[in-house]
Amino acid sequence: MNNKANNNSDLAARLFALADGAVRPLGFEVLEVTQGRDGGDLIVLVRIDRLDEQPVTMDDLTGASRAAEAEFDRVDPIEGEYRLEFESPGGKRPLLRARHFERMLGLKAKVRSLPGRGDHNFTAPIQAVSGDRVTFERAGQSVTVNVSDIQAHLAEFPDRHR
């Protein structure tokens, strides 16, 4: 891995830790932090969920945003200007832990193996969860993988909050 890629992954990990440290005391967890551009402007997008698994409200996003903004201003982790944005998981919900998969049983997830941890790349319904292993129904067959070996996002929006 080159130094620029290393620096990018170091910054991503630092931004995640910074945001999570700011919002966790308020009852939220950071699901992911991404960086992108809107025109020439750098945007840091923080996707959060509530630890009590209730729906994320606008007031929640406002409170989490204010707490993280204060911490980001104090630490100043990014050189130059950027915009910090917060959103609820919605249809792009990352599935990071076994509990996330349990909440979404029966719904489809888009699954991709992490580098060096298999060759899974599919979209399929979540069939079962046992410990840190998740089973998907893929083409009429069960496929079971370790949560730590994959990246997954919800591929369909639930009809109600889960």
Tab-separated table of N, CA, C and O in Angstrom, residues 11 14-15 35 37 42 75-82:
chain	number	residue	atom	x	y	z
A	11	LEU	N	-6.518	8.589	8.190
A	11	LEU	CA	-7.442	9.703	8.396
A	11	LEU	C	-8.863	9.187	8.554
A	11	LEU	O	-9.593	9.645	9.433
A	14	ARG	N	-9.243	7.850	11.968
A	14	ARG	CA	-9.220	8.948	12.940
A	14	ARG	C	-10.558	9.697	12.953
A	14	ARG	O	-11.077	10.031	14.021
A	15	LEU	N	-11.108	9.961	11.779
A	15	LEU	CA	-12.401	10.649	11.690
A	15	LEU	C	-13.506	9.805	12.315
A	15	LEU	O	-14.364	10.324	13.039
A	35	GLN	N	-15.836	10.273	2.989
A	35	GLN	CA	-15.406	11.566	2.489
A	35	GLN	C	-15.709	11.621	1.001
A	35	GLN	O	-15.517	10.640	0.292
A	37	ARG	N	-16.706	14.644	-2.459
A	37	ARG	CA	-16.675	16.019	-2.942
A	37	ARG	C	-18.005	16.381	-3.571
A	37	ARG	O	-18.638	15.564	-4.233
A	42	LEU	N	-15.069	19.623	0.018
A	42	LEU	CA	-14.917	18.345	0.694
A	42	LEU	C	-16.072	18.180	1.681
A	42	LEU	O	-16.377	19.091	2.454
A	75	VAL	N	-10.126	19.504	17.568
A	75	VAL	CA	-9.010	18.668	17.117
A	75	VAL	C	-8.481	19.114	15.755
A	75	VAL	O	-7.293	18.966	15.482
A	76	ASP	N	-9.345	19.638	14.903
A	76	ASP	CA	-8.993	20.088	13.553
A	76	ASP	C	-8.282	18.988	12.762
A	76	ASP	O	-7.121	19.120	12.371
A	77	PRO	N	-8.997	17.863	12.477
A	77	PRO	CA	-8.360	16.702	11.869
A	77	PRO	C	-8.088	16.794	10.372
A	77	PRO	O	-7.339	15.989	9.832
A	78	ILE	N	-8.697	17.776	9.706
A	78	ILE	CA	-8.562	17.884	8.252
A	78	ILE	C	-8.009	19.252	7.905
A	78	ILE	O	-8.520	20.280	8.365
A	79	GLU	N	-6.985	19.230	7.073
A	79	GLU	CA	-6.405	20.494	6.627
A	79	GLU	C	-7.357	21.147	5.623
A	79	GLU	O	-7.885	20.495	4.732
A	80	GLY	N	-7.578	22.429	5.778
A	80	GLY	CA	-8.449	23.148	4.862
A	80	GLY	C	-9.906	23.095	5.285
A	80	GLY	O	-10.247	22.634	6.369
A	81	GLU	N	-10.761	23.558	4.391
A	81	GLU	CA	-12.192	23.626	4.689
A	81	GLU	C	-12.897	22.346	4.284
A	81	GLU	O	-12.516	21.683	3.319
A	82	TYR	N	-13.943	22.031	5.017
A	82	TYR	CA	-14.776	20.880	4.717
A	82	TYR	C	-16.130	21.109	5.366
A	82	TYR	O	-16.293	21.953	6.234
